[in-house]
XYZ file of C-alpha atoms in Angstrom:
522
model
C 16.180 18.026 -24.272
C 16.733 15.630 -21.320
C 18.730 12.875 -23.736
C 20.995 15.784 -25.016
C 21.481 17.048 -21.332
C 22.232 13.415 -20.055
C 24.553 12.756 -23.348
C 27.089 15.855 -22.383
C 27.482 14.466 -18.437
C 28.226 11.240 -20.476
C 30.701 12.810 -22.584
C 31.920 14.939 -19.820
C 32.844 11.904 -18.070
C 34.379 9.570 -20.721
C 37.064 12.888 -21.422
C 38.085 12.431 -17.840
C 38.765 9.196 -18.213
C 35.901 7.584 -16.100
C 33.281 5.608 -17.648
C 29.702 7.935 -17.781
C 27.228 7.270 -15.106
C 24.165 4.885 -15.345
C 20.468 6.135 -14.744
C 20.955 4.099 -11.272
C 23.862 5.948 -10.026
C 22.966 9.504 -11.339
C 20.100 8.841 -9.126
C 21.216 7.717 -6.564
C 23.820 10.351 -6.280
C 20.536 13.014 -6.505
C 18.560 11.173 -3.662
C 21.538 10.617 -1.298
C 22.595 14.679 -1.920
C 18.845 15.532 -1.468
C 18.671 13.619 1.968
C 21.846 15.171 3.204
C 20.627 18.296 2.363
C 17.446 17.673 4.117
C 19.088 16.747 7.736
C 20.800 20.081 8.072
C 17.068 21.510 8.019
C 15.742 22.152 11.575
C 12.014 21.545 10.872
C 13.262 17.618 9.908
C 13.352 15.358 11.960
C 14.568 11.824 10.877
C 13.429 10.004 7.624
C 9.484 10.019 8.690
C 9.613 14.055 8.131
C 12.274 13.773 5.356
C 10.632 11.312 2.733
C 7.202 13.180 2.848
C 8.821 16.542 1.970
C 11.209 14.811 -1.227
C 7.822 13.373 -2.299
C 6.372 16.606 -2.862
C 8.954 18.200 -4.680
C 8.670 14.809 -6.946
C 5.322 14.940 -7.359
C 5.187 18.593 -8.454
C 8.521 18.245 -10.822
C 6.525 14.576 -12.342
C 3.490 16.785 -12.945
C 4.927 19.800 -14.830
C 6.888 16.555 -17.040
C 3.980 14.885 -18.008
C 2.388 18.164 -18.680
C 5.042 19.052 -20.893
C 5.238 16.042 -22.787
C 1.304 16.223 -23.253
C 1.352 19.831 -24.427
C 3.704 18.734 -26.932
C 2.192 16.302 -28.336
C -1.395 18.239 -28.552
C 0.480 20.771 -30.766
C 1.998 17.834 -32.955
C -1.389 17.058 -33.464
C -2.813 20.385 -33.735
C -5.320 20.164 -30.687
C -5.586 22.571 -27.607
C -3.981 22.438 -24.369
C -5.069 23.652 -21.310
C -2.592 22.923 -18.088
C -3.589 21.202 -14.999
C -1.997 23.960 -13.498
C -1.468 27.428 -14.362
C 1.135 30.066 -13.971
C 3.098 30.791 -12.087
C 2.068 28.084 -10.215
C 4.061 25.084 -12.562
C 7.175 23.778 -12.023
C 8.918 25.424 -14.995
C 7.577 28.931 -13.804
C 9.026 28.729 -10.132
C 11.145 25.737 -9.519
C 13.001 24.880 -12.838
C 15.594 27.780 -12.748
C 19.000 27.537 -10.071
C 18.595 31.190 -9.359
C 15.210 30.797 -8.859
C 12.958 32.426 -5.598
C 14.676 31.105 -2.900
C 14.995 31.966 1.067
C 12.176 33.369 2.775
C 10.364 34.559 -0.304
C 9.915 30.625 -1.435
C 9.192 29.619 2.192
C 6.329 32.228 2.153
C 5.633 31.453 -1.852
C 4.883 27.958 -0.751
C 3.561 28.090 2.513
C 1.338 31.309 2.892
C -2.070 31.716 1.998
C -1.193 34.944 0.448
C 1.784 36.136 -0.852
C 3.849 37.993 -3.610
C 4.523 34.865 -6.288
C 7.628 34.648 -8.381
C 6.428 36.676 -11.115
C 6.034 39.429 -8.925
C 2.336 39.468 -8.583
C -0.316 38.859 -5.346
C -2.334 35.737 -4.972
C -2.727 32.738 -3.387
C 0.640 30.790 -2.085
C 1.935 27.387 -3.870
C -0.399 24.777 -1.365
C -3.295 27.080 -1.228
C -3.548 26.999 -4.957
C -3.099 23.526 -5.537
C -5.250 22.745 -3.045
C -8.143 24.806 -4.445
C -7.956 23.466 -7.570
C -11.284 21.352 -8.701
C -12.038 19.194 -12.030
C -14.113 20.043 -14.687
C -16.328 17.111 -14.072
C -14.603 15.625 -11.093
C -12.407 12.233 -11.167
C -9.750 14.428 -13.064
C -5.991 15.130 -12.300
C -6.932 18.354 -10.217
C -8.825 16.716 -8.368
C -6.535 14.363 -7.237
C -3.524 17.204 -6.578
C -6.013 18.801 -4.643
C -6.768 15.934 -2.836
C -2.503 15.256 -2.059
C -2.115 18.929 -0.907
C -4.718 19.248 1.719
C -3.139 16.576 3.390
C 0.271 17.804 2.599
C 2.586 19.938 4.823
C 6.610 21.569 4.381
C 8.350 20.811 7.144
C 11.291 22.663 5.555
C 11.565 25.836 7.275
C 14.896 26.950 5.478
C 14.231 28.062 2.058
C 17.546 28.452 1.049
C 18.340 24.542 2.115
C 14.616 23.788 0.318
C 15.932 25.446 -2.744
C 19.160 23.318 -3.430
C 16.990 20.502 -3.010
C 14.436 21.823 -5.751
C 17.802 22.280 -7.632
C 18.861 18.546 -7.227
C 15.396 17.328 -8.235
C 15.352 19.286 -10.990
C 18.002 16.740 -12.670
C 14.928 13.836 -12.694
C 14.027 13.734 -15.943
C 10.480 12.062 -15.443
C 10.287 11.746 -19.434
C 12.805 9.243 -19.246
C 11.110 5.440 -18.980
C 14.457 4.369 -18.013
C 14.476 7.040 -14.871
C 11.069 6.226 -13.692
C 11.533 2.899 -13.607
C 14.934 3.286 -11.543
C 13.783 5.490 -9.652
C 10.825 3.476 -9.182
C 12.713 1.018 -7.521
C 15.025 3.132 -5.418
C 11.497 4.916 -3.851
C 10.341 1.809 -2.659
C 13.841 1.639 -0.592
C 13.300 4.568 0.985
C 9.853 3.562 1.788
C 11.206 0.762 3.838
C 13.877 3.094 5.517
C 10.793 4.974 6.057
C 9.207 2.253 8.008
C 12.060 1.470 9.841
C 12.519 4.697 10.989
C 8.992 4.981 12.080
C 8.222 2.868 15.246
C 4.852 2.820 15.728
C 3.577 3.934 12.015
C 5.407 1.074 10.539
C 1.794 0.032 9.723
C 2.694 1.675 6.653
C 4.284 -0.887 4.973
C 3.899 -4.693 4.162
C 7.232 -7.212 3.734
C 7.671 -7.036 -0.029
C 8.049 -10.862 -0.251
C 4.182 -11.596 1.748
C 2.911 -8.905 -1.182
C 5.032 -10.743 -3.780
C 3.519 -14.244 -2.827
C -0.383 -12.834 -2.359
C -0.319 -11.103 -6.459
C 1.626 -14.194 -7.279
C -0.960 -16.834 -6.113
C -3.852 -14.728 -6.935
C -2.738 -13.893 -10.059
C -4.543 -10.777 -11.508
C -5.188 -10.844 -15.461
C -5.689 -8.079 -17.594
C -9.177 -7.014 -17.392
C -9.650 -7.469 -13.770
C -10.225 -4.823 -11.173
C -7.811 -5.076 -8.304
C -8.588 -3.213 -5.322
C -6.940 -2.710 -2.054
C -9.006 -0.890 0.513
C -6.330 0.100 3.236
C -3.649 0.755 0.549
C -0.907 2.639 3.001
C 1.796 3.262 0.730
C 0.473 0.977 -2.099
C 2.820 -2.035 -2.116
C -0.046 -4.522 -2.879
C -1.024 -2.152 -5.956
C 1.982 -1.583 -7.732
C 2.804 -5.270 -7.409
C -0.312 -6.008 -9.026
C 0.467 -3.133 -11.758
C 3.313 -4.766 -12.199
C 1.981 -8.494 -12.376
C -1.020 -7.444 -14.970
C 1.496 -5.215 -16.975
C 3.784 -8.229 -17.824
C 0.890 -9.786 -19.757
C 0.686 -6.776 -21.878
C 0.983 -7.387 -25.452
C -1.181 -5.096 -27.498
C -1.588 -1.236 -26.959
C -5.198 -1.966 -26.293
C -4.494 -4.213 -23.128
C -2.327 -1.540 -21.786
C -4.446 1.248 -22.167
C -7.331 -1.292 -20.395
C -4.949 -1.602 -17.578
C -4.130 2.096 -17.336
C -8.183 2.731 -17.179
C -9.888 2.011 -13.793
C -7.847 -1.777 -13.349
C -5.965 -0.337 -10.416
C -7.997 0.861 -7.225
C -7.303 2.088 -3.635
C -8.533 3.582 -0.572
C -6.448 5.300 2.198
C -7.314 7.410 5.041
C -3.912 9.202 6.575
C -2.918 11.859 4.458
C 0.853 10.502 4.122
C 0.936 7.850 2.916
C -2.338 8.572 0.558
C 0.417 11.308 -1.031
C 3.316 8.487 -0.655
C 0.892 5.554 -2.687
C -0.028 8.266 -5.453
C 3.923 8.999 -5.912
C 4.787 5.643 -5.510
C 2.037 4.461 -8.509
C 3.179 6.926 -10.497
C 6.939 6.269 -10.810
C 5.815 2.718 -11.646
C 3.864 3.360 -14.828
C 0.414 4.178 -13.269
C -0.607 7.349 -15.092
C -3.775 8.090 -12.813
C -3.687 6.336 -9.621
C -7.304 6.210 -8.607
C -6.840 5.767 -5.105
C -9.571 7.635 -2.918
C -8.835 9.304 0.025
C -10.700 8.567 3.212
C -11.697 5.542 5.411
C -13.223 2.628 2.950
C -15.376 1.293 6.800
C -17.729 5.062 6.163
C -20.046 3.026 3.753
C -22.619 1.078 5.071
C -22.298 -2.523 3.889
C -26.156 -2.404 2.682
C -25.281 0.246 0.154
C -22.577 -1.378 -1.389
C -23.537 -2.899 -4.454
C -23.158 -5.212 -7.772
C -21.364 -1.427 -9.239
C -18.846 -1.035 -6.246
C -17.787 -4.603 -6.362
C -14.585 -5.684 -7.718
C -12.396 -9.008 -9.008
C -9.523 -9.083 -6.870
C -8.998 -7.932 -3.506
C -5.382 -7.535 -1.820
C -5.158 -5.969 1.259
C -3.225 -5.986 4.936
C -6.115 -4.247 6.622
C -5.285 -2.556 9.815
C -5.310 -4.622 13.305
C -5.157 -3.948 16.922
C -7.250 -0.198 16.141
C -10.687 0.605 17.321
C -13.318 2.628 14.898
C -15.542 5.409 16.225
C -18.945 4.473 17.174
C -20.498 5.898 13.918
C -18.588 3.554 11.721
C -19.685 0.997 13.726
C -23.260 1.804 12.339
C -22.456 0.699 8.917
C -22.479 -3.107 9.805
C -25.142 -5.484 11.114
C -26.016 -5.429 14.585
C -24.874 -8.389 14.962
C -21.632 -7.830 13.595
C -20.194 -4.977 15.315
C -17.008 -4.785 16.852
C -14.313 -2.271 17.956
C -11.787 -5.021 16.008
C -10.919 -2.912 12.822
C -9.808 -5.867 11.210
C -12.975 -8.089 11.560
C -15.044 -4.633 9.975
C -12.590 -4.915 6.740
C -13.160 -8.207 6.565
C -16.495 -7.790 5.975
C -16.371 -5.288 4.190
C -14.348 -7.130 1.595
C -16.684 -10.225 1.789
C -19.212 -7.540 0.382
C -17.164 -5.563 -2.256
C -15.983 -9.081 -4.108
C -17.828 -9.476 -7.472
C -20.476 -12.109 -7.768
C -20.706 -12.864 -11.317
C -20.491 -13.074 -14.192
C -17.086 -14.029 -12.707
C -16.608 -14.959 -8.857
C -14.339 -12.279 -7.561
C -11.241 -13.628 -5.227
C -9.349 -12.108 -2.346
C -6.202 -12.183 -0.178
C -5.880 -10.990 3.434
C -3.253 -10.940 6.092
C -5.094 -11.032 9.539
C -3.837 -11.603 12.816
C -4.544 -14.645 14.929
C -7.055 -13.203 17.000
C -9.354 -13.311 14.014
C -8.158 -17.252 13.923
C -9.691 -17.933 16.920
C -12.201 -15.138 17.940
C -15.879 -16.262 18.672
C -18.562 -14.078 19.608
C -18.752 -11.452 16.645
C -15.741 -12.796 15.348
C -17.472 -16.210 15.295
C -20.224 -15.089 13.068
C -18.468 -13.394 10.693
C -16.345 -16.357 10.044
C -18.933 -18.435 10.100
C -20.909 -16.748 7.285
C -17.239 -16.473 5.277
C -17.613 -20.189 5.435
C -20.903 -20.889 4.438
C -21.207 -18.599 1.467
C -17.617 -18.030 0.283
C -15.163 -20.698 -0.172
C -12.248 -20.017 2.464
C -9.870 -22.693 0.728
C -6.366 -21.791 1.605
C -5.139 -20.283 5.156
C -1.108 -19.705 5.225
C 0.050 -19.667 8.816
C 3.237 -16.859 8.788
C 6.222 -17.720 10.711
C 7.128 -15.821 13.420
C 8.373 -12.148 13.579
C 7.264 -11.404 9.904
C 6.522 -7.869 10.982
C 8.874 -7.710 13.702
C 10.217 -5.416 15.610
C 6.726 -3.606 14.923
C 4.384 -6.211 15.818
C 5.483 -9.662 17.296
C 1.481 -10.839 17.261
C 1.731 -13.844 14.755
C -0.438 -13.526 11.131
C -2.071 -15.679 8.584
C -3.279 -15.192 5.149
C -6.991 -16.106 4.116
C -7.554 -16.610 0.732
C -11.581 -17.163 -0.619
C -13.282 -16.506 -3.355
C -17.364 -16.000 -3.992
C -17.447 -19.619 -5.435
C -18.326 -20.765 -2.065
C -19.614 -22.387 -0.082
C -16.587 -23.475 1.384
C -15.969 -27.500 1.452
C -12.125 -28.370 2.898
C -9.635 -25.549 4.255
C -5.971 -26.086 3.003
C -4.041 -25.009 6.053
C -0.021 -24.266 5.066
C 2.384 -23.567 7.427
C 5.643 -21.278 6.768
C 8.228 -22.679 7.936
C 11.124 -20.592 10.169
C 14.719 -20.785 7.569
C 17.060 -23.988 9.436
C 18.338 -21.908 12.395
C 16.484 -19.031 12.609
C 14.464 -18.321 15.792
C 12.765 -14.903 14.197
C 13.193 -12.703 11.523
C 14.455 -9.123 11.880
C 14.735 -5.550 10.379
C 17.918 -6.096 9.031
C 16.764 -10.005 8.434
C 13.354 -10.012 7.007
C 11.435 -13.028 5.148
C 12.520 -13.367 1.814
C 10.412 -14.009 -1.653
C 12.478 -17.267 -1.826
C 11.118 -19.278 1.133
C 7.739 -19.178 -0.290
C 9.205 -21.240 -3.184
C 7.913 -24.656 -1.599
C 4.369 -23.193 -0.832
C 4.471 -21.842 -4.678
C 4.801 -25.358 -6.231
C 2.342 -27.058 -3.698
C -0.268 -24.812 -4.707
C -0.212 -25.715 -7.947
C -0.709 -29.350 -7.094
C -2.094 -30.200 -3.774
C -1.530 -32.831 -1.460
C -1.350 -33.182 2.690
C 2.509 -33.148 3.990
C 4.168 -31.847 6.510
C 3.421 -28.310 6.409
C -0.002 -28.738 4.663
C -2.797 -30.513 5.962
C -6.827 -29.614 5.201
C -9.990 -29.657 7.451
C -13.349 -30.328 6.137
C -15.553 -26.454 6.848
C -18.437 -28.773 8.485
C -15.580 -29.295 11.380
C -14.678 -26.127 11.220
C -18.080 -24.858 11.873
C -19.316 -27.145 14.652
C -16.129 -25.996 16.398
C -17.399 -22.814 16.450
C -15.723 -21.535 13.871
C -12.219 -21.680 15.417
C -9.611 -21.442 12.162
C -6.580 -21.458 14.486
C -6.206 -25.270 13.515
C -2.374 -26.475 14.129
C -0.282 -28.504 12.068
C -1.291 -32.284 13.016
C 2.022 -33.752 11.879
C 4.162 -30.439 13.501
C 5.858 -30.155 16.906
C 5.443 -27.320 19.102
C 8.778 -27.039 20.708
C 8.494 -24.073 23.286
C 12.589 -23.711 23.513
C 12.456 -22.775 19.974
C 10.371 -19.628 20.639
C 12.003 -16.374 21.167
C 10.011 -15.120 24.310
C 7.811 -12.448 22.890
C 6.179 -14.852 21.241
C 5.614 -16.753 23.921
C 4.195 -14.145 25.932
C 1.826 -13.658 22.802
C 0.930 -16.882 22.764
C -0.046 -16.944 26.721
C -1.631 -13.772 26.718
C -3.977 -15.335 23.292
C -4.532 -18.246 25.289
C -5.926 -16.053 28.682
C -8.326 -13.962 25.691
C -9.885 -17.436 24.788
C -10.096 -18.491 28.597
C -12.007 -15.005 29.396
C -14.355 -15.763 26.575
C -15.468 -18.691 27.565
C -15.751 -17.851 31.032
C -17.722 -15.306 29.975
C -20.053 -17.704 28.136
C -20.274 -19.532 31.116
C -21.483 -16.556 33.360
C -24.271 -16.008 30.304
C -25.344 -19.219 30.969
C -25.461 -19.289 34.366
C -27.573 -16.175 34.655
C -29.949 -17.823 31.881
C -30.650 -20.198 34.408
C -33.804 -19.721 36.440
C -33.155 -19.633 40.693
């Protein structure tokens, strides 16, 4: 049906003398007329209330597709069918016709708790409905709509605005390999708009080229578990998807990777319903990502069943955790510093045997050269895992949302650790920063790429034996012995950064000293 429909705009086209439209700019001519729609809606404001309410509407039209597809092919093979969801609840029911409920009557249809539903009837409104629903056995697809919905709000508050929109994403057909995959690509675009637009929640989203070069390097193989534990909007995942689903070659190795290779966990209801969409349009046909915070289990429970191959995550830095997640981790080892809990946590959840699991993180400096807590976490990271490669970002790879510089530690359980390989990134010839509209590209990692292949000490790479390392106190903010730190060169947020790092490592030790001093009998 959707080939025949797509074959008469093509013909359509060619008899007026233009050339039919691809799959990209069909579209892309359905997005951008979506989004214009959208900003004449007075309960939107900008692309951070915009992108959550298209995603939605996707997710619902994607569901009733798949659904359709499956239902046909259960009566091909003479088997029952029972829906995920019922009507009038489905797409096709409410949604899939232009005259359709529209106006106040679809605000209220989706909205309400209660209401009259497009077949005339009372019950429960659109989000009330998919938010009750519940699995037969748990782990199934209701279970996971359920889970998108409670965190899920319209913003739209014009239904007749919110219905030409339903209209225009009515025209994805999600049947179409050749449309999910374009489309695919054009969502993670407006992801990054997304995080541009949104200031202070840009936490959201990772520079594709630092996820490109962490799957790269750690490159996940069919068969492995890959697990990111502060997913945000899933850029490590799909990456990975995409890495392992290269190596495909038999139908058995893809349905392997479709089953349980692919795991998440994110707490903030958007982008938990932005990674599921996001997984989705890239071939994922279950995204197992769990909502909530991964810190709520204490580390002593975690065991040889919850532990995974691969680990890929930019954990969240700068935040604080509530005392009671503070109780999952050793005395000794508590801190306010959410991303010293995650990595511990991910020390624990990396598989022992019968195959060492592996892991790359993107923490901030602080973590570098933290002691204290910090200190001893490090300190056991050295001394049972081996911490082999540290890659020292350059400057502004987050900017304008965070100007604190970051690193990437990559270990594995194969430890203990012997000699850290410390790479520095270097700044493109002259550039002082990178920027929104100038961000870090895939390509300058090319030079890293080949050296990790075959290892020796240069200019940007140098190595320190862990027994330094350690009787140091575990400091891992190590510079470059054969670089030049030339402060003219530094835009001056990052030298601020720098000072104000340097004053956190002068209080600590003063307040070492004062420990001592009182330790000292009068």
């Amino acid at each position: 049906m959707a080939a025949k429909k797509k074959t008469t705009n093509g013909n359509r086209s060619a008899a007026n003398g233009s050339p039919p439209a691809t799959t990209a700019q069909r579209l892309g001519t359905i997005l951008k007329s979506s989004r214009d729609i959208m900003r004449k809606d007075k309960g939107l404001s900008g692309e951070i209330d915009r992108i959550p309410v298209f995603t939605w509407i996707m997710f619902l039209k994607f569901l009733d597709d798949m659904e359709s597809m499956r239902e046909e092919e259960a009566t091909l093979s003479g088997k029952k069918f029972k829906s995920v969801i019922e009507p009038p609840y489905r797409w096709r029911d409410w949604a899939a016709k232009e005259d359709g409920i529209t106006g106040d009557e679809l605000i209220a249809f989706i909205n309400q708790e209660e209401c009259v539903r497009p077949d005339g009837s009372k019950g429960a409104g659109l989000f009330a409905y998919l938010r009750a629903l519940r699995g037969a056995e748990g782990g199934d697809r209701r279970d996971v709509i359920a889970t998108v919905f409670k965190g899920t709000v319209n913003r739209m508050i014009n239904g007749y605005l919110l219905r030409d929109v339903i209209n225009k994403v009515n025209g994805i057909h999600f049947t179409s390999s050749d449309e999910i995959h374009t489309l695919g690509n054009f969502y993670e675009s407006m992801l990054k708009e997304m995080r541009d637009a949104a200031g202070d929640s840009g936490e959201f989203y990772t520079p594709r080229a630092v996820v490109r070069f962490m799957v790269d390097v750690t490159d996940p193989k069919i068969g492995e578990t890959v697990l990111d534990p502060a997913c945000g909007t899933g850029g490590f995942l799909v990456e990975a998807f995409a890495h392992m689903e290269r190596q495909c070659k038999t139908v058995q190795q893809r349905r392997q990777l479709q089953q349980g290779s692919i795991l998440g966990n994110e707490a903030k209801p958007l982008p938990y319903l932005l990674a599921q969409m996001n997984l989705l349009l890239h071939g994922l046909e279950t995204p197992r990502i769990e909502p909530g915070n991964s810190l709520a289990v204490a580390l002593r429970e975690i065991g040889d069943k919850d532990r995974v191959d691969i680990i890929l995550t930019n954990p969240p830095f700068g935040g604080e955790e509530e005392r009671g997640i503070l109780s999952n981790f050793p005395e000794d080892k508590q801190t306010a510093e959410t991303a010293l809990l995650f990595l511990q946590l991910i020390m624990r959840k990396l598989r022992r045997a019968p195959k060492p699991g592996r892991a790359a993180v993107v923490v901030p400096n602080g973590v570098l050269f933290g002691d204290g807590v910090a200190a001893r976490i490090k300190e056991e990271l050295l001394r049972e895992f081996n911490l082999h490669t540290i890659v020292r970002l350059p400057n502004g790879v987050f900017a304008p949302y965070t100007i604190i510089p970051t690193n990437i530690l990559f270990f594995d359980r194969t430890g203990p650790s012997t000699n850290i390989w410390f790479y520095e990134l270097p700044l493109p010839d002259g550039r002082r920063n990178y920027t929104k509209t100038a961000p870090l590209q895939f390509e300058e990692f090319g030079a890293c790429r080949s050296w990790w292949r075959e290892r020796a000490e240069n200019e940007r790479a140098w190595k320190v034996p862990a027994a330094d390392l350690i009787a140091s106190g575990c400091n891992l903010d190590r510079r470059n012995p054969r670089g030049s730190e030339d402060a003219a060169t530094k835009p001056p947020e990052v030298l601020v950064e720098n000072i104000k790092n340097k004053e956190l490592q002068i209080a600590a030790v003063m307040d070492r000293l004062k420990g001592l001093l009182q330790e000292v009998p009068q």
